[in-house]
Short mmCIF file of C-alpha atoms and ligand atoms in Angstrom, two decimals:
data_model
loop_
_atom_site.label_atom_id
_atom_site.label_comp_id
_atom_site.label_asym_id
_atom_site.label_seq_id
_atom_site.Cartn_x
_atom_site.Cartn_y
_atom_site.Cartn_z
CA UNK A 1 -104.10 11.40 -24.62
CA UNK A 2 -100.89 10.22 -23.08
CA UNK A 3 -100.73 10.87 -18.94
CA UNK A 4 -99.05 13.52 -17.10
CA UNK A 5 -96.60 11.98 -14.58
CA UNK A 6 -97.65 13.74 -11.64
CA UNK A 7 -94.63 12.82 -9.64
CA UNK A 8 -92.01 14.46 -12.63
CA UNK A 9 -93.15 17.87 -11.93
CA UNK A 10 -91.46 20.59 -10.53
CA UNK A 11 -93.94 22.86 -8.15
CA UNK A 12 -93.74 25.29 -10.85
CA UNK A 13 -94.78 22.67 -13.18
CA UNK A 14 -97.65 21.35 -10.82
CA UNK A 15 -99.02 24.94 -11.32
CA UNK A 16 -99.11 25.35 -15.07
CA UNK A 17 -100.74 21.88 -14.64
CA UNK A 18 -103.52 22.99 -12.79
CA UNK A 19 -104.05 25.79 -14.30
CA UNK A 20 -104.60 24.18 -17.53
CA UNK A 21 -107.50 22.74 -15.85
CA UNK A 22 -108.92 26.30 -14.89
CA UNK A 23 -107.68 25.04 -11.22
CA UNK A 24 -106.32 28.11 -8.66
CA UNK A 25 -102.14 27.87 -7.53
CA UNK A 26 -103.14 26.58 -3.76
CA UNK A 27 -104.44 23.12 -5.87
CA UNK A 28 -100.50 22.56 -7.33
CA UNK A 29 -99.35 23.22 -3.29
CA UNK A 30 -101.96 20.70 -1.90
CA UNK A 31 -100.81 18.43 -4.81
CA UNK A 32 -97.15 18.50 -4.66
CA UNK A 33 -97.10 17.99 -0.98
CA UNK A 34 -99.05 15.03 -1.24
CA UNK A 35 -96.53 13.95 -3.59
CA UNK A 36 -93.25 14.06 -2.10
CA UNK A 37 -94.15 15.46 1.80
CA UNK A 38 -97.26 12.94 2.65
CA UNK A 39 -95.50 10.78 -0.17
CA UNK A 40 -98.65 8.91 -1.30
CA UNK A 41 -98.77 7.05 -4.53
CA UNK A 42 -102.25 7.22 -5.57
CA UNK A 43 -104.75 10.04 -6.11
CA UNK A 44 -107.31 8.10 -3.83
CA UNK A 45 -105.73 9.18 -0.80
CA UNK A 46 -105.66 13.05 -1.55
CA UNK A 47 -108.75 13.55 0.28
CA UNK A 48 -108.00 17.25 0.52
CA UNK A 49 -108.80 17.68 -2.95
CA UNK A 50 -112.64 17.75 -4.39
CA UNK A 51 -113.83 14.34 -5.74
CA UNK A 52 -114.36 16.18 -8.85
CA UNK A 53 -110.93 17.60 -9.08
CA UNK A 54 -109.57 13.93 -8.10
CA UNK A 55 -111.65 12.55 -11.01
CA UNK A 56 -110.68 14.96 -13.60
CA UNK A 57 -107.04 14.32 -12.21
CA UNK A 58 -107.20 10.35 -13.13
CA UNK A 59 -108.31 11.16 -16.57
CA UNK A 60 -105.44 12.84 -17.41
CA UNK A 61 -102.75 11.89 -15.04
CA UNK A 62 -100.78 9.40 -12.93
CA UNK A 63 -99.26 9.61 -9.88
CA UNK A 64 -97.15 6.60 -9.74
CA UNK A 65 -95.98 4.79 -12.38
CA UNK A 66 -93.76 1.86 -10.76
CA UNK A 67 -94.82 -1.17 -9.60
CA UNK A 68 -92.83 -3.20 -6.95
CA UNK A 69 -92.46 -6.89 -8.26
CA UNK A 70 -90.26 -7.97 -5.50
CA UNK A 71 -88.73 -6.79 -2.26
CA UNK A 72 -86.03 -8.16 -0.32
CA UNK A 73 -84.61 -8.15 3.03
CA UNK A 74 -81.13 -8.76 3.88
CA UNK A 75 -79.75 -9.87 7.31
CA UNK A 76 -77.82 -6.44 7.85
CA UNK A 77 -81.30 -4.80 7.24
CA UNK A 78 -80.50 -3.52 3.28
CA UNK A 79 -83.46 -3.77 1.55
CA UNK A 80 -83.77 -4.12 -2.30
CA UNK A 81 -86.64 -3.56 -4.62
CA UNK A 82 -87.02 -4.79 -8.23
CA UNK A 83 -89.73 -2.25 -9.95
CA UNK A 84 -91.12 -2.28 -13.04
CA UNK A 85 -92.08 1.13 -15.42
CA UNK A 86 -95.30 1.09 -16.70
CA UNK A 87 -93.62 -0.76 -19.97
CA UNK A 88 -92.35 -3.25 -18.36
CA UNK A 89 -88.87 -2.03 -18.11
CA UNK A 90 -86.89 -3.52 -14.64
CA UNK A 91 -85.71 -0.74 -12.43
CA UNK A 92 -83.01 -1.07 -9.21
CA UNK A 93 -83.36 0.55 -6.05
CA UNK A 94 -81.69 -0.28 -2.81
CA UNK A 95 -82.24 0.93 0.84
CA UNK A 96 -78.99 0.87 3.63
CA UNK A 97 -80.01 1.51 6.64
CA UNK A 98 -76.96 2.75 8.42
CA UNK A 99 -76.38 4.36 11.67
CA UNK A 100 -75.71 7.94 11.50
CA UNK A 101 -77.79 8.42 8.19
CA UNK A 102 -79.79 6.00 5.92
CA UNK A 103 -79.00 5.76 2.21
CA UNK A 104 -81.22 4.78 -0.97
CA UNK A 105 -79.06 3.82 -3.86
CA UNK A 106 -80.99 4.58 -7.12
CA UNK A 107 -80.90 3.40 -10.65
CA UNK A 108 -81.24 6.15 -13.76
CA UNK A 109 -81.62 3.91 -16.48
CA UNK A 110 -83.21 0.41 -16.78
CA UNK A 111 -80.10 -1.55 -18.22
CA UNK A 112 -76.65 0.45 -18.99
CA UNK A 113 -75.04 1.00 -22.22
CA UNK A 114 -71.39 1.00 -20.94
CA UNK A 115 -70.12 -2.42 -21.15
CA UNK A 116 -68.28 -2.46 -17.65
CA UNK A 117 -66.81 -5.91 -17.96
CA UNK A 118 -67.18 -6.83 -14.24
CA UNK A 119 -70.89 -5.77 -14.01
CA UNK A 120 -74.20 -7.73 -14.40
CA UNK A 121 -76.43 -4.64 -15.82
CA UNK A 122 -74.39 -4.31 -18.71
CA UNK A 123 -75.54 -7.35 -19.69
CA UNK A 124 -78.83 -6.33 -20.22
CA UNK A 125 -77.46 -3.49 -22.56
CA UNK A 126 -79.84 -0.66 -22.62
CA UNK A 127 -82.93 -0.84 -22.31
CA UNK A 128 -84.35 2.98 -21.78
CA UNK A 129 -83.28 6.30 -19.33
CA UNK A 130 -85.47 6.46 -16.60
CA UNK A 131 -87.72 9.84 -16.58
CA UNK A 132 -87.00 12.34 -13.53
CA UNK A 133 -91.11 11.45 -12.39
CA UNK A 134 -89.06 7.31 -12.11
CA UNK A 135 -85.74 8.24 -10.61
CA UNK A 136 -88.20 9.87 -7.64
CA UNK A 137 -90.61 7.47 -7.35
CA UNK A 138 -88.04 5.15 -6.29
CA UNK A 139 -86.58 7.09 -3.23
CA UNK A 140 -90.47 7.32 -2.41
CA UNK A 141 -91.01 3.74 -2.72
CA UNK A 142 -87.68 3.01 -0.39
CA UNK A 143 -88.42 5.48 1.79
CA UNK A 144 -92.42 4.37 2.38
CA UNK A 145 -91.39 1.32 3.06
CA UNK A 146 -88.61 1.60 5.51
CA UNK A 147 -90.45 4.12 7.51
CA UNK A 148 -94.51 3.84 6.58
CA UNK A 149 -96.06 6.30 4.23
CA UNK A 150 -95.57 10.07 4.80
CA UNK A 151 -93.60 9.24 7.93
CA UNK A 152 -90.73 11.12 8.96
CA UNK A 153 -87.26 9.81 7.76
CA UNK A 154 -85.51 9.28 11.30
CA UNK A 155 -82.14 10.05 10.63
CA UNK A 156 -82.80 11.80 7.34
CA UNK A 157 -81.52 10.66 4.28
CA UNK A 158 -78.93 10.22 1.78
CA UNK A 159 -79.04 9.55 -1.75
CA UNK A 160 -76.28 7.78 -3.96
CA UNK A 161 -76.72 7.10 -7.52
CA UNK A 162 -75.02 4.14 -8.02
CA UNK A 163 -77.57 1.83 -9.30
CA UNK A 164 -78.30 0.83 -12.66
CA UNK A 165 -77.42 3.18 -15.42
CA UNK A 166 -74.95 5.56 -16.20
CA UNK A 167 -76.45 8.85 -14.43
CA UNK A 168 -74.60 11.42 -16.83
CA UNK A 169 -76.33 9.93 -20.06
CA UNK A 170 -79.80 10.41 -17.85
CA UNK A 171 -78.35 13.85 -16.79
CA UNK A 172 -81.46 15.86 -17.66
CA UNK A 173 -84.25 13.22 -15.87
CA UNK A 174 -81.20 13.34 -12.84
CA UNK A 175 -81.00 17.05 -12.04
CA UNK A 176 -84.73 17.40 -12.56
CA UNK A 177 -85.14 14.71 -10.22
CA UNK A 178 -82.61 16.35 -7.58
CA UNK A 179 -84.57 19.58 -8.52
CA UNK A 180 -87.68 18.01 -7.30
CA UNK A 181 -86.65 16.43 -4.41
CA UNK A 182 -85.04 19.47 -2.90
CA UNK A 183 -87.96 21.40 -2.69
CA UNK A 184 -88.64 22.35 1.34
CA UNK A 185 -92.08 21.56 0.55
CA UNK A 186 -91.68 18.09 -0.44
CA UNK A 187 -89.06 15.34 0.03
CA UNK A 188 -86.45 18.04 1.19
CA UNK A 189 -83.24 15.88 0.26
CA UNK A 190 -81.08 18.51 -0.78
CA UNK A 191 -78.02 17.98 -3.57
CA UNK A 192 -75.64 18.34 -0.76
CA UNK A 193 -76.98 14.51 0.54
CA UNK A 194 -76.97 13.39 -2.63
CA UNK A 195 -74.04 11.55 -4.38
CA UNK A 196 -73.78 10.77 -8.42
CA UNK A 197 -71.21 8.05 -9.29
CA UNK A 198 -70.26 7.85 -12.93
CA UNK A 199 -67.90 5.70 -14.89
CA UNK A 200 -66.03 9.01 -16.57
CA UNK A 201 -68.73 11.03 -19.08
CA UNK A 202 -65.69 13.85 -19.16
CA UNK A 203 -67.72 16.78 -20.41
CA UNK A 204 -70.68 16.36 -17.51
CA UNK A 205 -68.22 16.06 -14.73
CA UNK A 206 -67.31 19.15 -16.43
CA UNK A 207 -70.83 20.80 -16.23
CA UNK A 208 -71.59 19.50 -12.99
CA UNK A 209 -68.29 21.42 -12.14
CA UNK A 210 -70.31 24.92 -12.91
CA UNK A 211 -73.87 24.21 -11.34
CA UNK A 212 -74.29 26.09 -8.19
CA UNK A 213 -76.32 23.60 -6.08
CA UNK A 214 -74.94 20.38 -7.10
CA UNK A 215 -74.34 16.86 -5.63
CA UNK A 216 -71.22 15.59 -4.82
CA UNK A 217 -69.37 13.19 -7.25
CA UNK A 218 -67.67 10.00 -7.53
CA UNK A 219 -65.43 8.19 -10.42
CA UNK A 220 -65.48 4.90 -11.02
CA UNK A 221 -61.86 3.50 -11.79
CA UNK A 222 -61.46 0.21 -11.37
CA UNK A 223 -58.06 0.57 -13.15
CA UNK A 224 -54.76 2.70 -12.89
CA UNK A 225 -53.80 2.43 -16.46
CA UNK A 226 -54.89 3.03 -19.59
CA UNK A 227 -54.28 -0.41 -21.11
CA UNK A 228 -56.22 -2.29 -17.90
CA UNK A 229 -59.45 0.35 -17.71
CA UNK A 230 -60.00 0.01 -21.79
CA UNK A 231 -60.63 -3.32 -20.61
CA UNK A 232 -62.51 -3.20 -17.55
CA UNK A 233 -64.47 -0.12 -19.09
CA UNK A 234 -64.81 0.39 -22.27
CA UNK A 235 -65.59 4.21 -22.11
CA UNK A 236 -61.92 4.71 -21.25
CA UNK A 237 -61.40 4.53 -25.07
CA UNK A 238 -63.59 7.27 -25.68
CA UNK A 239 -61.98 9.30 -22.41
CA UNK A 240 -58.76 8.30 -21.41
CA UNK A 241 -57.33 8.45 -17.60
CA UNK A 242 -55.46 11.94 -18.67
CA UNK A 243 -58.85 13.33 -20.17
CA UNK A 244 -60.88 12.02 -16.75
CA UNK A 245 -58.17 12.81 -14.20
CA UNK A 246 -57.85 16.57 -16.51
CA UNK A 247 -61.54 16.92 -15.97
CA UNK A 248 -61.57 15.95 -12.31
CA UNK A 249 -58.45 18.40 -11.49
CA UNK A 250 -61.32 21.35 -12.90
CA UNK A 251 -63.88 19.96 -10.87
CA UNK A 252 -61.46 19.71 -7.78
CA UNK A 253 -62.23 23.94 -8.15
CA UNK A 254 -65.66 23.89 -7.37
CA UNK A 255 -65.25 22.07 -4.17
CA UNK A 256 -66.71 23.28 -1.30
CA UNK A 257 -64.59 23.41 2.18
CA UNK A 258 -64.49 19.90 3.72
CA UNK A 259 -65.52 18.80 0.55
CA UNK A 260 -63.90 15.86 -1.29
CA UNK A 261 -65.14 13.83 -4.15
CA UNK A 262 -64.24 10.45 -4.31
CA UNK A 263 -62.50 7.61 -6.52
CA UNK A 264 -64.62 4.28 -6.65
CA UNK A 265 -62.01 1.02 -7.00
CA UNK A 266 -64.04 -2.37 -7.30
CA UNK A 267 -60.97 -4.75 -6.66
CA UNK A 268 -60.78 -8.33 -8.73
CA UNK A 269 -58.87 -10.72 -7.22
CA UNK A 270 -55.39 -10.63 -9.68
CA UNK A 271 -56.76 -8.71 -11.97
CA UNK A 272 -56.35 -5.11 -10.49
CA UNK A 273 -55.49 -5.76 -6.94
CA UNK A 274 -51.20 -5.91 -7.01
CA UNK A 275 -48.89 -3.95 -4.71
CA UNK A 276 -48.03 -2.63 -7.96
CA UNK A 277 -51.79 -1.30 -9.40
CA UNK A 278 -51.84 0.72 -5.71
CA UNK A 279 -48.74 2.03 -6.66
CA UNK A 280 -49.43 2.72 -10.35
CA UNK A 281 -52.82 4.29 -8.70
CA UNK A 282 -51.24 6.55 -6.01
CA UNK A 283 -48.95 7.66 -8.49
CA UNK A 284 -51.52 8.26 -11.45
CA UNK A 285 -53.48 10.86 -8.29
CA UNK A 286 -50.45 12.34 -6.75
CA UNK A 287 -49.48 12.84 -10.13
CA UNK A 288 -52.58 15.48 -10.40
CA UNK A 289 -52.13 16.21 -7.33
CA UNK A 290 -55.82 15.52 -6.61
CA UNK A 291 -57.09 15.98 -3.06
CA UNK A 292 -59.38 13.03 -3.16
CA UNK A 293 -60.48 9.51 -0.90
CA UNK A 294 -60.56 6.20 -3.01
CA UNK A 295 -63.19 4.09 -1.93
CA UNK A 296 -62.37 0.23 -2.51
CA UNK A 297 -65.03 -2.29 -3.22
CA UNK A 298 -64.43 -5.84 -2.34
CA UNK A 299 -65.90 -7.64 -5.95
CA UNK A 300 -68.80 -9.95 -4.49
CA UNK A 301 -68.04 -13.01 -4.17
CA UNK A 302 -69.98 -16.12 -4.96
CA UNK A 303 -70.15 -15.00 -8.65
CA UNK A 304 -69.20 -17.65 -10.52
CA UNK A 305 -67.66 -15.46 -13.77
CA UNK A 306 -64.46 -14.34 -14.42
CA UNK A 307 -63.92 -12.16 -11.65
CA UNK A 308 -63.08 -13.14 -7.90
CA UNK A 309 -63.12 -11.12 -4.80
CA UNK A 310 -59.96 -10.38 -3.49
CA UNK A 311 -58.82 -11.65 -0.17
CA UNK A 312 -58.99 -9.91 2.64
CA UNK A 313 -55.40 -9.46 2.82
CA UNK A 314 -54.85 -8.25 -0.30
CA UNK A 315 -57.78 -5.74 -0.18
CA UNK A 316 -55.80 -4.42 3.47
CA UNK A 317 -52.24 -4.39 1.47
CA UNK A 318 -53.68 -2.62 -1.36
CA UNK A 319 -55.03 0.28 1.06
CA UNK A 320 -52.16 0.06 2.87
CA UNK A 321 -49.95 0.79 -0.21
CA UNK A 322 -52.01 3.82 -1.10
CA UNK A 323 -51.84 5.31 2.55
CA UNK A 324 -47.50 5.35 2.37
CA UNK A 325 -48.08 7.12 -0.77
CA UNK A 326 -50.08 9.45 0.78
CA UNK A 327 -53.47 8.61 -0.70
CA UNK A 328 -56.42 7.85 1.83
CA UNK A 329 -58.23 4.97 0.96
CA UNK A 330 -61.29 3.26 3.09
CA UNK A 331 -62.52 -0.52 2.22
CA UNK A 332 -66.47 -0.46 1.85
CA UNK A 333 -68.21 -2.91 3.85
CA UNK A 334 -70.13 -5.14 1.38
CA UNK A 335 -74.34 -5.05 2.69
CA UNK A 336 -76.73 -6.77 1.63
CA UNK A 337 -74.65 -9.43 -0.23
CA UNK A 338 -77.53 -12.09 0.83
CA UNK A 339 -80.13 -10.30 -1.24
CA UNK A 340 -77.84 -9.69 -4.28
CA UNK A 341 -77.42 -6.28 -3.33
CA UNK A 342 -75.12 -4.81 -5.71
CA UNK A 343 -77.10 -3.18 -8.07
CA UNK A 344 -77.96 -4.91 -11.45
CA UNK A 345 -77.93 -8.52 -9.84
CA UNK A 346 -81.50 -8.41 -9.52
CA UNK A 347 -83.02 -7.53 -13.18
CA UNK A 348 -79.71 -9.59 -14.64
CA UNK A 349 -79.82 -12.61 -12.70
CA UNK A 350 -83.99 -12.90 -13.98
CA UNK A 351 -82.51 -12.67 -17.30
CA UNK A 352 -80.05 -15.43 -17.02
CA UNK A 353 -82.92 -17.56 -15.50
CA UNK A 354 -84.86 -17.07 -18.53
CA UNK A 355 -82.03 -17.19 -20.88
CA UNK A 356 -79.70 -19.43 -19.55
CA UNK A 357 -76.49 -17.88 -20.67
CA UNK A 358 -72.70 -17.92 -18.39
CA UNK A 359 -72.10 -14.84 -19.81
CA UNK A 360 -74.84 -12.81 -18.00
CA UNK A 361 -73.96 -14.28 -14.37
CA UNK A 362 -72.00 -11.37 -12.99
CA UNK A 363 -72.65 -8.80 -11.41
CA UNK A 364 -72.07 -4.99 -10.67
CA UNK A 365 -69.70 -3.42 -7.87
CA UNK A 366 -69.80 0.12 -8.50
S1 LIG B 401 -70.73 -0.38 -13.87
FE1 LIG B 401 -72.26 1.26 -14.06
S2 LIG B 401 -71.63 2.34 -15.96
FE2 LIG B 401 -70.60 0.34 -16.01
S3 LIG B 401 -72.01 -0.97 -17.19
FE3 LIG B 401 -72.51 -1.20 -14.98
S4 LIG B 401 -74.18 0.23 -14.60
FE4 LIG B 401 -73.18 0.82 -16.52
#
């Protein structure tokens, strides 16, 4: 009999669960906030619960199904986990501790079908989307170890999906996930902390658009023309800059007050980092007259493929060409870059070690 992932079910879930065990409701309560509130990761430690119930429990169910095969600590404090699902899959996760809020960066599928050029986990091509029960036993993972088990997050926290993966082709394991970890009787990280960065699935920014209690988005861009971003990312083909930027203008209706969604730009030195590519840019955004901020992400350097960071300069004249155009733009502050921090280094890099190849030394920026 194949086990239940305890950790992938909703409360209301937890309850058909237990009932199906000729178990009362208050067992699913005393389960699910062992899960997520007291965040353990093993039934042993659920001492509320009869030995009995505990036993029948193991038979025919896990609680945690990733194992941590390395941690790292950077200098700035990041720390990054490589996990591995119960077949052996390698799964992202990163922790930033910051100073008004901490972050965990999460990864919702092991590998990444899109072919990003400039990042490492395409590489590794796809190898599975992660199930809801994985996407939140990694923000339990972070979080137990940044704080201690069960203990309370001291500056609460955010989540950004910007791992490994392509959240809107895990959609269904995502807004479970963000389902789950909502709930005030659990983790209590509501959508409104949570951010999902995707590199332009057109018909689920659409969606998203129409879901009442969603997260807030970002677009990766890397590119302010067609011709450049069919390069850089492939999916442009299948969803050109007027289908995204159409799509974003709709979801620009569902935003909140205060709200803004954001444009991701990983820069490459002289590849799409001119005076001219701001330009294009501001004019591509004023030209839907989106309200948005666009994020730019120095490229890390040190990677020895075909991309280079671009100088600091050049990262400070590209923002400053998008501010006279009237389009705020904020340089990201690299962390972690000691630890290989950008997601998809980790799992990647292994794989060049074991396969030798040029070709998989790069990494991601998004
Ligand atoms: S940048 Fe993101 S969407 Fe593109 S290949 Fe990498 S993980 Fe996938």
């Amino acid at each position: 009999m194949e086990q239940v992932h305890l950790t992938g079910l909703t409360e209301a879930e937890l309850r058909e669960f237990v009932k199906s065990m000729g178990e009362p409701d208050y067992r699913a309560r005393q389960i699910f906030g062992a899960l997520h509130r007291r965040r353990l990761r093993s039934l042993d430690g659920m001492t509320d619960l009869p030995k009995e119930l505990r036993a029948a429990l193991a038979e025919r169910a896990a609680v945690s199904t990733l194992t941590v095969e390395s941690r790292y600590i950077s200098e700035d404090g990041t720390r990054r986990y490589l996990l591995k699902t119960h077949d052996g899959l390698p799964v992202e996760t990163v922790f930033i501790p910051e100073e008004r809020r901490d972050t965990v960066c999460f990864s919702s599928q092991s590998g990444c079908p899109l072919q990003c050029s400039f990042c490492l986990t395409a590489k590794l091509g796809l190898l599975r989307t992660l199930t809801a029960g994985e996407i939140v036993e990694q923000i339990v993972v972070a979080l137990n170890d940044a704080y201690g088990q069960g203990a309370r997050t001291p500056r609460g926290t955010n989540l950004v999906a910007m791992g490994a993966g392509e959240p809107f082709l895990a959609y269904d394991s995502l807004m479970k996930a963000l389902r789950i970890m909502a709930a005030e009787t659990g983790l209590h990280i509501v959508p409104n902390r949570v951010t999902v960065s995707t590199a332009g699935i057109v018909p689920r920014i659409r969606e998203l658009a129409t879901v009442p209690d969603r997260p807030h988005l970002a677009i990766s861009l890397a590119a302010p023309t067609d011709e450049l971003r069919d390069e850089l990312m492939p999916i442009n083909r299948k969803w050109p800059l007027r289908e995204l930027l159409a799509a974003c203008k709709e979801f620009e209706k569902s935003l909140r007050p205060g709200e803004r969604f954001t444009f991701e730009y990983v820069l490459l030195d002289n590849v799409n980092d001119s005076d001219e590519h701001a330009r294009q840019l501001a004019n591509l955004l004023n030209r839907h007259q989106l309200r948005t901020k666009v994020n730019l992400i120095p490229h890390n350097p040190g990677d020895p493929l075909p991309y280079r960071p671009s100088p600091p300069e050049r990262v400070e004249s590209f923002r400053r060409t998008l501010e006279s155009k009237g389009v705020h733009a904020f340089v990201r502050r690299p962390r972690g870059r000691d630890i290989y921090a950008a997601c998809g280094q980790l799992s990647a890099r292994r794989a060049a070690a074991n396969n030798p190849s040029p070709a998989l030394v790069h990494q991601l920026t998004r």
